[in-house]
Amino acid sequence: MRDVLVIGGGIVGTAIAERLARDGLSVTLAERGAIGREASWAAAGLLTPVHPWNYPESMLQLDAESLALWPALAARVRSEVGIDLEMRATGLVMPIETDEEAAEAQRRVAWKRDHGESAELLDAAAAREAEPALRDDALGALLLPDLAQVRNHRAAPGLAAAAARLGAQIQEDTAVLCLLHQGGRVCGARTTGGDVRARHTILAAGAWSGALLGEAPPAAAVTTPARGQILLLRTRPGALRHMVLGGDGAYLVPRADGRVLAGSSVEYVGFDRSVTVAGTSKVAAAVERLTPPLAAATLEATWAGLRPDTPDGLPVMGEVEPGLIAATGHFRSGIMLAPVTAEIVRDLVRGESTRDLAPFDPLRDVV
Ligand SMILES: Cc1cc2nc3c(=O)[nH]c(=O)nc-3n(C[C@H](O)[C@H](O)[C@H](O)COP(=O)(O)OP(=O)(O)OC[C@H]3O[C@@H](n4cnc5c(N)ncnc54)[C@H](O)[C@@H]3O)c2cc1C
C-alpha cells in the first residue's frame, strides 16, 4: 500500500509528487504517456493571469501565494536535477491602441497599485523606447515590470526527476483505467501496469480528469478541453524584450535564446489537438498588429494543447469522496498555480488544511 497515487504527469501531478515525496511519503505517479507532454508542454509559461482584473479575489490570493513559491521551486529543480526552468522577470507591456484602451489602462494601473504591484503608464515615445518592436502608432503602453515567465516545457520533467530522486515511483506509459474502492473509500486505481493501492489518490489528469470520475461526477469537477494554438518564432535574442499582451488577449513571450512564443486561441472542439489554418492565422495576425517587425521572423513550429476548463472556470481542489482528492481544472493558469496546488494537496493529505477552499471545492454548486 502506497501513501499516495497521483494520476497524471503534467505540471500539476509532478509538482504534487515532488512536494509529497519531499515530505517523506511513498508516492507513485501514473502517466499514460510521457511526462509533461500535454497542456504543460504546450503552454506559454506566463506566471500571471492574462487579465487578473477579471478574476475573483479567491483566485488572486492563490496566484499571489503560488508566485511567491515559484522561485524556490525553480531553484530546487535546478540544484537537484540540473534543469534550468529559466524563470525570468521579463515584464509585460500592453500596447494602447485606442482611446478606450487608454482609459482602461488607467484603471488597470490603479488596480495593480491597489494590489501592491508595480505598474506604469508609458507615453508613445517611452513605450517604443521600452519595447522597440511595438507598432509605431501605439498611443502608449501599460508596463507591468515585475511579471515573470518560465520555460514551462521543462517544468514537469524537472519536477518528476526531482520527485524520483526523493524516492517517488514515476510510471510513464501507464494509463489509469478506473478508480478502486474498498470500504466506502477510493483506495487506488487499476492501471495498464496493474493495480496500485494507495491511502490517498490524487486526480491530476488535466482535461481528462472528468472522465475518471465515473458515471455521475460532481458537476464542478467535469473538465472540458479548451484548445490553444501557439506559434514559435525564431528571432535574435533581444528582438523582443518584454512579454506583450494585446487587448484581445493575444500575447507574445520572448525566451532567452531569441525564440518567441505567440498565442493563443481558446477553442472548444473536444479532444482535438490539431493545428488549424484559422487558429494560426489569427495568432499570426495578432503578431503583425502588435509587433510588426516580428512578422518577418521565421516560423519554427506550431502546436496546440488542451487546457482543462471547468463549468465556472475555477480550478477544482479538494476531496471528491473519501480517499480521492482532485487537483485539476486549472484552465489558463496551471503553470502559474502548480506550486500552490502542491501545497494545498499536501495539507489535505496531512489533514492540516487551513485555507478557505470553498470556491474550489469539487462538490460546489455550479450553475
Ligand atoms: C496554448 C496554451 C497556453 C497556455 N499558457 C499558459 C500560461 O502562460 N500560464 C499558465 O499558467 N498556464 C498556461 N496554460 C494552461 C496550462 O498549460 C494548464 O493549466 C496546465 O498545464 C494544466 O496542467 P495539468 O498537469 O493539470 O494538465 P496536463 O499538462 O494536460 O497533464 C495531464 C496529464 O494527465 C495524463 N493523463 C490523462 N488521463 C490519464 C489517465 N487515464 N491515466 C494516466 N494519465 C493520464 C495526460 O497524459 C497528461 O500528461 C496554457 C495552456 C495552453 C494549451
Short mmCIF file of C-alpha atoms and ligand atoms in Angstrom, two decimals:
data_model
loop_
_atom_site.label_atom_id
_atom_site.label_comp_id
_atom_site.label_asym_id
_atom_site.label_seq_id
_atom_site.Cartn_x
_atom_site.Cartn_y
_atom_site.Cartn_z
CA MET A 1 0.00 0.00 0.00
CA ARG A 2 1.46 3.37 -1.09
CA ASP A 3 0.73 6.57 0.79
CA VAL A 4 -0.23 8.38 -2.42
CA LEU A 5 -1.10 7.61 -6.03
CA VAL A 6 -1.00 10.63 -8.35
CA ILE A 7 -2.91 10.25 -11.63
CA GLY A 8 -1.38 12.38 -14.38
CA GLY A 9 2.17 13.57 -15.04
CA GLY A 10 1.60 17.16 -16.13
CA ILE A 11 2.95 20.08 -14.14
CA VAL A 12 0.21 19.71 -11.53
CA GLY A 13 0.74 15.98 -10.91
CA THR A 14 4.53 16.20 -10.88
CA ALA A 15 4.54 19.24 -8.56
CA ILE A 16 2.32 17.27 -6.16
CA ALA A 17 4.52 14.16 -6.40
CA GLU A 18 7.64 16.22 -5.69
CA ARG A 19 6.01 18.02 -2.74
CA LEU A 20 4.72 14.83 -1.10
CA ALA A 21 7.92 12.88 -1.71
CA ARG A 22 9.81 15.76 -0.08
CA ASP A 23 7.63 15.19 2.98
CA GLY A 24 8.78 11.56 3.07
CA LEU A 25 5.56 9.97 1.76
CA SER A 26 5.68 6.95 -0.56
CA VAL A 27 4.37 8.25 -3.90
CA THR A 28 3.52 6.53 -7.19
CA LEU A 29 2.69 8.70 -10.20
CA ALA A 30 0.93 7.07 -13.17
CA GLU A 31 1.18 8.89 -16.51
CA ARG A 32 -0.44 7.33 -19.52
CA GLY A 33 2.10 8.77 -21.99
CA ALA A 34 5.36 10.62 -21.39
CA ILE A 35 5.77 13.09 -18.51
CA GLY A 36 4.63 16.63 -19.26
CA ARG A 37 3.73 16.29 -22.93
CA GLU A 38 0.18 17.66 -22.85
CA ALA A 39 -1.03 21.13 -21.79
CA SER A 40 2.00 21.63 -19.54
CA TRP A 41 4.28 21.31 -22.56
CA ALA A 42 2.08 23.34 -24.90
CA ALA A 43 1.68 26.38 -22.63
CA ALA A 44 3.39 29.75 -22.91
CA GLY A 45 4.73 29.93 -19.36
CA LEU A 46 3.37 33.30 -18.22
CA LEU A 47 3.36 33.50 -14.44
CA THR A 48 0.38 35.82 -14.34
CA PRO A 49 -3.27 35.55 -15.17
CA VAL A 50 -3.80 37.09 -18.62
CA HIS A 51 -6.43 39.51 -17.26
CA PRO A 52 -6.15 39.45 -13.45
CA TRP A 53 -8.73 42.24 -13.07
CA ASN A 54 -11.36 39.77 -14.33
CA TYR A 55 -10.61 37.15 -11.66
CA PRO A 56 -12.32 36.68 -8.28
CA GLU A 57 -10.34 37.59 -5.17
CA SER A 58 -10.07 33.88 -4.19
CA MET A 59 -8.05 33.22 -7.37
CA LEU A 60 -5.88 36.29 -6.92
CA GLN A 61 -4.89 35.09 -3.45
CA LEU A 62 -3.89 31.72 -4.90
CA ASP A 63 -1.93 33.46 -7.67
CA ALA A 64 -0.03 35.58 -5.18
CA GLU A 65 0.80 32.59 -2.99
CA SER A 66 1.88 30.50 -5.96
CA LEU A 67 4.07 33.24 -7.44
CA ALA A 68 5.85 33.55 -4.12
CA LEU A 69 6.57 29.78 -4.22
CA TRP A 70 7.86 29.72 -7.82
CA PRO A 71 11.46 30.96 -7.25
CA ALA A 72 12.15 28.26 -4.64
CA LEU A 73 10.60 25.58 -6.88
CA ALA A 74 12.75 26.64 -9.85
CA ALA A 75 15.84 26.75 -7.63
CA ARG A 76 15.13 23.23 -6.29
CA VAL A 77 14.72 21.76 -9.76
CA ARG A 78 17.95 23.40 -10.84
CA SER A 79 20.00 22.34 -7.84
CA GLU A 80 18.57 18.82 -7.54
CA VAL A 81 18.38 17.69 -11.16
CA GLY A 82 20.26 20.39 -13.09
CA ILE A 83 17.30 21.58 -15.18
CA ASP A 84 17.05 25.35 -15.66
CA LEU A 85 13.42 26.47 -15.82
CA GLU A 86 14.59 29.95 -16.90
CA MET A 87 12.34 31.81 -14.51
CA ARG A 88 12.84 35.43 -15.59
CA ALA A 89 11.02 38.66 -14.75
CA THR A 90 10.95 39.99 -18.31
CA GLY A 91 7.96 42.25 -17.50
CA LEU A 92 4.92 42.64 -19.71
CA VAL A 93 3.76 45.54 -21.89
CA MET A 94 0.23 46.10 -23.10
CA PRO A 95 0.21 48.48 -26.06
CA ILE A 96 -2.57 51.07 -26.02
CA GLU A 97 -4.21 51.17 -29.42
CA THR A 98 -7.40 53.21 -28.82
CA ASP A 99 -8.76 55.94 -26.51
CA GLU A 100 -10.91 53.30 -24.78
CA GLU A 101 -7.80 51.22 -24.12
CA ALA A 102 -6.07 54.31 -22.71
CA ALA A 103 -8.90 54.77 -20.20
CA GLU A 104 -8.85 51.04 -19.39
CA ALA A 105 -5.07 51.15 -18.89
CA GLN A 106 -5.51 53.93 -16.28
CA ARG A 107 -7.96 51.71 -14.39
CA ARG A 108 -5.56 48.77 -14.61
CA VAL A 109 -2.67 50.83 -13.21
CA ALA A 110 -4.89 51.76 -10.27
CA TRP A 111 -5.94 48.11 -9.85
CA LYS A 112 -2.34 46.88 -9.89
CA ARG A 113 -1.19 49.52 -7.39
CA ASP A 114 -4.15 48.72 -5.11
CA HIS A 115 -2.91 45.12 -5.16
CA GLY A 116 0.61 46.22 -4.21
CA GLU A 117 2.11 45.57 -7.65
CA SER A 118 4.17 47.87 -9.89
CA ALA A 119 2.54 49.37 -12.96
CA GLU A 120 3.46 52.33 -15.18
CA LEU A 121 1.69 54.16 -17.96
CA LEU A 122 4.14 54.97 -20.78
CA ASP A 123 3.52 57.62 -23.44
CA ALA A 124 4.12 56.73 -27.10
CA ALA A 125 7.83 57.61 -27.09
CA ALA A 126 8.54 55.85 -23.79
CA ALA A 127 6.62 52.77 -24.97
CA ARG A 128 8.76 52.47 -28.09
CA GLU A 129 11.94 53.03 -26.11
CA ALA A 130 10.96 50.31 -23.64
CA GLU A 131 9.89 47.88 -26.37
CA PRO A 132 11.21 48.83 -29.82
CA ALA A 133 9.29 46.01 -31.52
CA LEU A 134 5.92 47.62 -30.67
CA ARG A 135 3.85 49.04 -33.51
CA ASP A 136 4.78 52.64 -34.39
CA ASP A 137 1.34 54.10 -33.94
CA ALA A 138 0.72 52.76 -30.41
CA LEU A 139 -0.63 55.62 -28.28
CA GLY A 140 1.42 54.35 -25.36
CA ALA A 141 1.64 51.24 -23.23
CA LEU A 142 0.93 49.83 -19.82
CA LEU A 143 4.15 48.39 -18.38
CA LEU A 144 3.99 45.72 -15.67
CA PRO A 145 7.71 45.36 -14.95
CA ASP A 146 7.64 42.56 -12.37
CA LEU A 147 5.80 39.90 -14.33
CA ALA A 148 7.74 36.70 -14.93
CA GLN A 149 7.73 33.64 -17.15
CA VAL A 150 9.18 30.14 -17.12
CA ARG A 151 10.30 27.67 -19.76
CA ASN A 152 7.25 25.57 -18.94
CA HIS A 153 8.03 22.56 -21.12
CA ARG A 154 10.96 21.75 -18.83
CA ALA A 155 8.95 22.02 -15.62
CA ALA A 156 7.06 18.70 -15.43
CA PRO A 157 10.10 16.61 -16.47
CA GLY A 158 12.22 18.55 -13.96
CA LEU A 159 9.73 18.05 -11.14
CA ALA A 160 9.29 14.36 -11.99
CA ALA A 161 13.07 13.86 -11.91
CA ALA A 162 13.27 15.70 -8.58
CA ALA A 163 10.42 13.56 -7.19
CA ALA A 164 12.14 10.37 -8.40
CA ARG A 165 15.34 11.41 -6.61
CA LEU A 166 13.28 11.67 -3.44
CA GLY A 167 12.02 8.11 -3.93
CA ALA A 168 8.79 8.60 -5.89
CA GLN A 169 7.94 5.92 -8.46
CA ILE A 170 7.26 7.67 -11.77
CA GLN A 171 5.48 5.30 -14.13
CA GLU A 172 5.24 6.50 -17.74
CA ASP A 173 3.16 4.70 -20.39
CA THR A 174 0.81 3.69 -17.57
CA ALA A 175 -2.81 4.69 -18.07
CA VAL A 176 -5.28 4.70 -15.20
CA LEU A 177 -8.34 2.76 -16.30
CA CYS A 178 -10.60 3.24 -13.26
CA LEU A 179 -10.54 4.00 -9.57
CA LEU A 180 -10.57 1.19 -6.99
CA HIS A 181 -12.90 1.29 -3.97
CA GLN A 182 -12.84 -0.53 -0.66
CA GLY A 183 -14.88 0.11 2.50
CA GLY A 184 -16.51 3.22 1.04
CA ARG A 185 -13.17 4.81 0.12
CA VAL A 186 -11.14 5.19 -3.02
CA CYS A 187 -8.08 3.00 -2.38
CA GLY A 188 -6.05 3.47 -5.58
CA ALA A 189 -6.60 2.69 -9.24
CA ARG A 190 -6.45 -0.01 -11.87
CA THR A 191 -3.77 0.85 -14.41
CA THR A 192 -2.46 -0.73 -17.57
CA GLY A 193 0.51 -1.81 -15.43
CA GLY A 194 -1.64 -3.42 -12.70
CA ASP A 195 -3.49 -2.25 -9.59
CA VAL A 196 -1.89 0.43 -7.42
CA ARG A 197 -3.31 0.62 -3.89
CA ALA A 198 -2.87 3.87 -2.00
CA ARG A 199 -4.24 5.66 1.08
CA HIS A 200 -4.76 8.84 -0.97
CA THR A 201 -5.41 9.08 -4.70
CA ILE A 202 -4.87 12.45 -6.39
CA LEU A 203 -6.68 13.15 -9.63
CA ALA A 204 -4.42 15.42 -11.70
CA ALA A 205 -5.22 14.24 -15.23
CA GLY A 206 -5.77 17.72 -16.71
CA ALA A 207 -8.52 17.93 -19.33
CA TRP A 208 -9.06 14.16 -19.00
CA SER A 209 -9.82 14.27 -15.25
CA GLY A 210 -13.61 14.31 -15.56
CA ALA A 211 -13.60 11.02 -17.45
CA LEU A 212 -12.12 9.20 -14.45
CA LEU A 213 -14.89 10.29 -12.08
CA GLY A 214 -17.37 7.62 -13.14
CA GLU A 215 -20.90 7.93 -14.42
CA ALA A 216 -22.21 10.60 -12.05
CA PRO A 217 -19.31 13.00 -11.50
CA PRO A 218 -19.83 16.16 -9.41
CA ALA A 219 -20.73 18.90 -11.93
CA ALA A 220 -17.95 21.30 -10.85
CA ALA A 221 -15.29 18.66 -11.44
CA VAL A 222 -16.21 17.88 -15.03
CA THR A 223 -13.26 19.14 -17.04
CA THR A 224 -13.63 20.28 -20.64
CA PRO A 225 -10.72 20.61 -23.09
CA ALA A 226 -10.11 24.17 -24.31
CA ARG A 227 -7.70 24.08 -27.22
CA GLY A 228 -4.98 26.69 -27.50
CA GLN A 229 -2.74 27.11 -30.55
CA ILE A 230 0.77 28.56 -30.39
CA LEU A 231 3.29 29.78 -32.97
CA LEU A 232 7.00 29.51 -32.23
CA LEU A 233 9.03 32.25 -33.94
CA ARG A 234 12.79 32.29 -34.31
CA THR A 235 14.31 35.75 -33.80
CA ARG A 236 17.59 37.05 -32.42
CA PRO A 237 17.91 37.29 -28.61
CA GLY A 238 16.64 40.72 -27.51
CA ALA A 239 14.43 41.25 -30.58
CA LEU A 240 11.58 41.32 -28.09
CA ARG A 241 12.43 42.44 -24.54
CA HIS A 242 9.13 42.03 -22.74
CA MET A 243 6.11 39.82 -22.89
CA VAL A 244 3.45 41.66 -24.90
CA LEU A 245 -0.30 41.35 -24.34
CA GLY A 246 -2.90 42.74 -26.74
CA GLY A 247 -6.35 43.97 -25.79
CA ASP A 248 -7.90 40.88 -27.43
CA GLY A 249 -5.84 38.52 -25.24
CA ALA A 250 -3.20 37.65 -27.87
CA TYR A 251 0.31 37.55 -26.40
CA LEU A 252 3.99 37.15 -27.22
CA VAL A 253 6.55 35.66 -24.83
CA PRO A 254 10.29 36.10 -25.55
CA ARG A 255 12.60 33.27 -24.46
CA ALA A 256 16.24 33.90 -23.55
CA ASP A 257 17.52 32.17 -26.71
CA GLY A 258 15.64 34.54 -29.05
CA ARG A 259 12.64 32.33 -29.66
CA VAL A 260 9.26 33.99 -29.21
CA LEU A 261 6.02 32.15 -28.44
CA ALA A 262 2.88 33.75 -29.80
CA GLY A 263 -0.56 32.65 -28.66
CA SER A 264 -3.24 31.73 -28.36
CA SER A 265 -6.70 30.63 -29.34
CA VAL A 266 -9.32 29.34 -26.89
CA GLU A 267 -11.46 26.80 -28.76
CA TYR A 268 -13.99 24.21 -27.60
CA VAL A 269 -13.54 21.42 -30.15
CA GLY A 270 -13.30 18.36 -27.93
CA PHE A 271 -10.09 16.36 -27.51
CA ASP A 272 -8.66 17.56 -30.81
CA ARG A 273 -5.08 18.83 -30.72
CA SER A 274 -4.98 19.76 -34.41
CA VAL A 275 -3.29 22.96 -35.51
CA THR A 276 -5.59 24.78 -37.92
CA VAL A 277 -5.22 27.44 -40.57
CA ALA A 278 -7.87 29.56 -38.85
CA GLY A 279 -6.26 29.31 -35.41
CA THR A 280 -2.70 30.02 -36.50
CA SER A 281 -3.77 32.82 -38.89
CA LYS A 282 -5.47 34.64 -36.06
CA VAL A 283 -2.36 34.43 -33.89
CA ALA A 284 -0.13 35.46 -36.82
CA ALA A 285 -2.35 38.49 -37.47
CA ALA A 286 -2.00 39.50 -33.81
CA VAL A 287 1.81 39.24 -34.05
CA GLU A 288 1.82 41.51 -37.10
CA ARG A 289 -0.53 44.02 -35.47
CA LEU A 290 1.17 44.17 -32.04
CA THR A 291 4.83 43.82 -33.07
CA PRO A 292 5.18 44.39 -36.86
CA PRO A 293 8.96 43.65 -37.07
CA LEU A 294 8.31 40.13 -35.77
CA ALA A 295 6.11 39.32 -38.75
CA ALA A 296 9.40 38.78 -40.63
CA ALA A 297 10.59 36.16 -38.14
CA THR A 298 10.99 32.52 -39.19
CA LEU A 299 8.07 30.35 -38.16
CA GLU A 300 9.85 27.45 -36.46
CA ALA A 301 6.92 25.36 -35.19
CA THR A 302 3.25 25.39 -34.33
CA TRP A 303 1.36 23.31 -31.81
CA ALA A 304 -1.84 23.04 -29.84
CA GLY A 305 -2.62 21.92 -26.31
CA LEU A 306 -5.77 21.20 -24.33
CA ARG A 307 -6.35 23.32 -21.24
CA PRO A 308 -8.53 21.79 -18.52
CA ASP A 309 -11.53 24.12 -18.22
CA THR A 310 -14.38 23.75 -15.69
CA PRO A 311 -18.02 24.89 -15.71
CA ASP A 312 -17.22 28.06 -13.71
CA GLY A 313 -13.63 28.49 -14.95
CA LEU A 314 -12.16 27.93 -11.46
CA PRO A 315 -9.78 25.11 -10.50
CA VAL A 316 -11.02 22.05 -8.66
CA MET A 317 -9.06 21.31 -5.50
CA GLY A 318 -10.41 19.25 -2.64
CA GLU A 319 -11.89 15.93 -1.62
CA VAL A 320 -14.28 14.39 -4.14
CA GLU A 321 -15.01 11.37 -1.96
CA PRO A 322 -13.09 9.69 0.88
CA GLY A 323 -9.62 8.79 -0.37
CA LEU A 324 -9.84 10.87 -3.57
CA ILE A 325 -8.54 14.44 -3.90
CA ALA A 326 -8.98 16.40 -7.13
CA ALA A 327 -6.25 18.81 -8.29
CA THR A 328 -7.34 19.82 -11.74
CA GLY A 329 -9.25 22.32 -13.86
CA HIS A 330 -6.54 24.99 -13.83
CA PHE A 331 -7.62 26.18 -17.29
CA ARG A 332 -5.28 29.02 -18.36
CA SER A 333 -3.28 29.18 -15.11
CA GLY A 334 -1.92 25.72 -14.37
CA ILE A 335 1.73 26.64 -14.86
CA MET A 336 1.38 29.55 -12.50
CA LEU A 337 -0.73 27.67 -9.94
CA ALA A 338 1.20 24.37 -9.78
CA PRO A 339 3.30 25.26 -6.70
CA VAL A 340 0.36 26.38 -4.55
CA THR A 341 -1.71 23.42 -5.76
CA ALA A 342 1.02 21.09 -4.48
CA GLU A 343 0.93 22.83 -1.08
CA ILE A 344 -2.88 22.59 -0.94
CA VAL A 345 -2.82 18.86 -1.72
CA ARG A 346 -0.08 18.28 0.83
CA ASP A 347 -2.17 20.00 3.52
CA LEU A 348 -5.26 17.98 2.54
CA VAL A 349 -3.33 14.69 2.65
CA ARG A 350 -1.96 15.55 6.08
CA GLY A 351 -5.35 16.78 7.32
CA GLU A 352 -3.84 20.19 8.03
CA SER A 353 -5.73 22.38 5.58
CA THR A 354 -6.43 25.88 6.93
CA ARG A 355 -7.22 27.67 3.64
CA ASP A 356 -10.74 28.53 2.57
CA LEU A 357 -11.07 26.13 -0.35
CA ALA A 358 -14.85 26.57 -0.77
CA PRO A 359 -14.51 28.36 -4.18
CA PHE A 360 -12.52 25.37 -5.49
CA ASP A 361 -14.49 22.57 -3.80
CA PRO A 362 -15.21 19.75 -6.28
CA LEU A 363 -18.69 19.49 -4.74
CA ARG A 364 -19.53 23.22 -5.10
CA ASP A 365 -22.68 24.29 -6.90
CA VAL A 366 -22.17 25.40 -10.46
CA VAL A 367 -24.98 26.86 -12.49
C1 LIG B 1 -1.67 27.20 -25.59
C2 LIG B 1 -1.67 27.21 -24.09
C3 LIG B 1 -1.07 28.26 -23.39
C4 LIG B 1 -1.06 28.27 -22.01
N1 LIG B 1 -0.37 29.26 -21.36
C5 LIG B 1 -0.30 29.25 -20.01
C6 LIG B 1 0.46 30.22 -19.34
O1 LIG B 1 1.11 31.07 -19.96
N2 LIG B 1 0.49 30.19 -17.98
C7 LIG B 1 -0.21 29.26 -17.25
O2 LIG B 1 -0.16 29.29 -16.02
N3 LIG B 1 -0.92 28.29 -17.88
C8 LIG B 1 -0.99 28.29 -19.23
N4 LIG B 1 -1.72 27.33 -19.88
C9 LIG B 1 -2.52 26.40 -19.09
C10 LIG B 1 -1.68 25.27 -18.53
O3 LIG B 1 -0.93 24.69 -19.57
C11 LIG B 1 -2.56 24.21 -17.88
O4 LIG B 1 -3.45 24.81 -16.95
C12 LIG B 1 -1.70 23.19 -17.14
O5 LIG B 1 -0.69 22.69 -17.98
C13 LIG B 1 -2.55 22.04 -16.64
O6 LIG B 1 -1.66 21.10 -16.08
P1 LIG B 1 -2.13 19.62 -15.76
O7 LIG B 1 -0.98 18.92 -15.16
O8 LIG B 1 -3.41 19.71 -14.98
O9 LIG B 1 -2.57 19.04 -17.19
P2 LIG B 1 -1.68 18.34 -18.38
O10 LIG B 1 -0.39 19.03 -18.58
O11 LIG B 1 -2.60 18.23 -19.52
O12 LIG B 1 -1.36 16.94 -17.74
C14 LIG B 1 -2.34 15.97 -17.53
C15 LIG B 1 -1.66 14.62 -17.70
O13 LIG B 1 -2.54 13.59 -17.32
C16 LIG B 1 -2.30 12.49 -18.19
N5 LIG B 1 -3.47 11.61 -18.17
C17 LIG B 1 -4.70 11.87 -18.67
N6 LIG B 1 -5.51 10.80 -18.48
C18 LIG B 1 -4.76 9.85 -17.84
C19 LIG B 1 -5.04 8.55 -17.39
N7 LIG B 1 -6.24 7.98 -17.53
N8 LIG B 1 -4.04 7.86 -16.78
C20 LIG B 1 -2.81 8.41 -16.62
N9 LIG B 1 -2.50 9.66 -17.05
C21 LIG B 1 -3.47 10.38 -17.64
C22 LIG B 1 -2.07 13.14 -19.54
O14 LIG B 1 -1.39 12.27 -20.43
C23 LIG B 1 -1.25 14.37 -19.15
O15 LIG B 1 0.14 14.16 -19.22
C24 LIG B 1 -1.71 27.25 -21.28
C25 LIG B 1 -2.28 26.18 -21.97
C26 LIG B 1 -2.26 26.14 -23.35
C27 LIG B 1 -2.85 24.97 -24.08
#
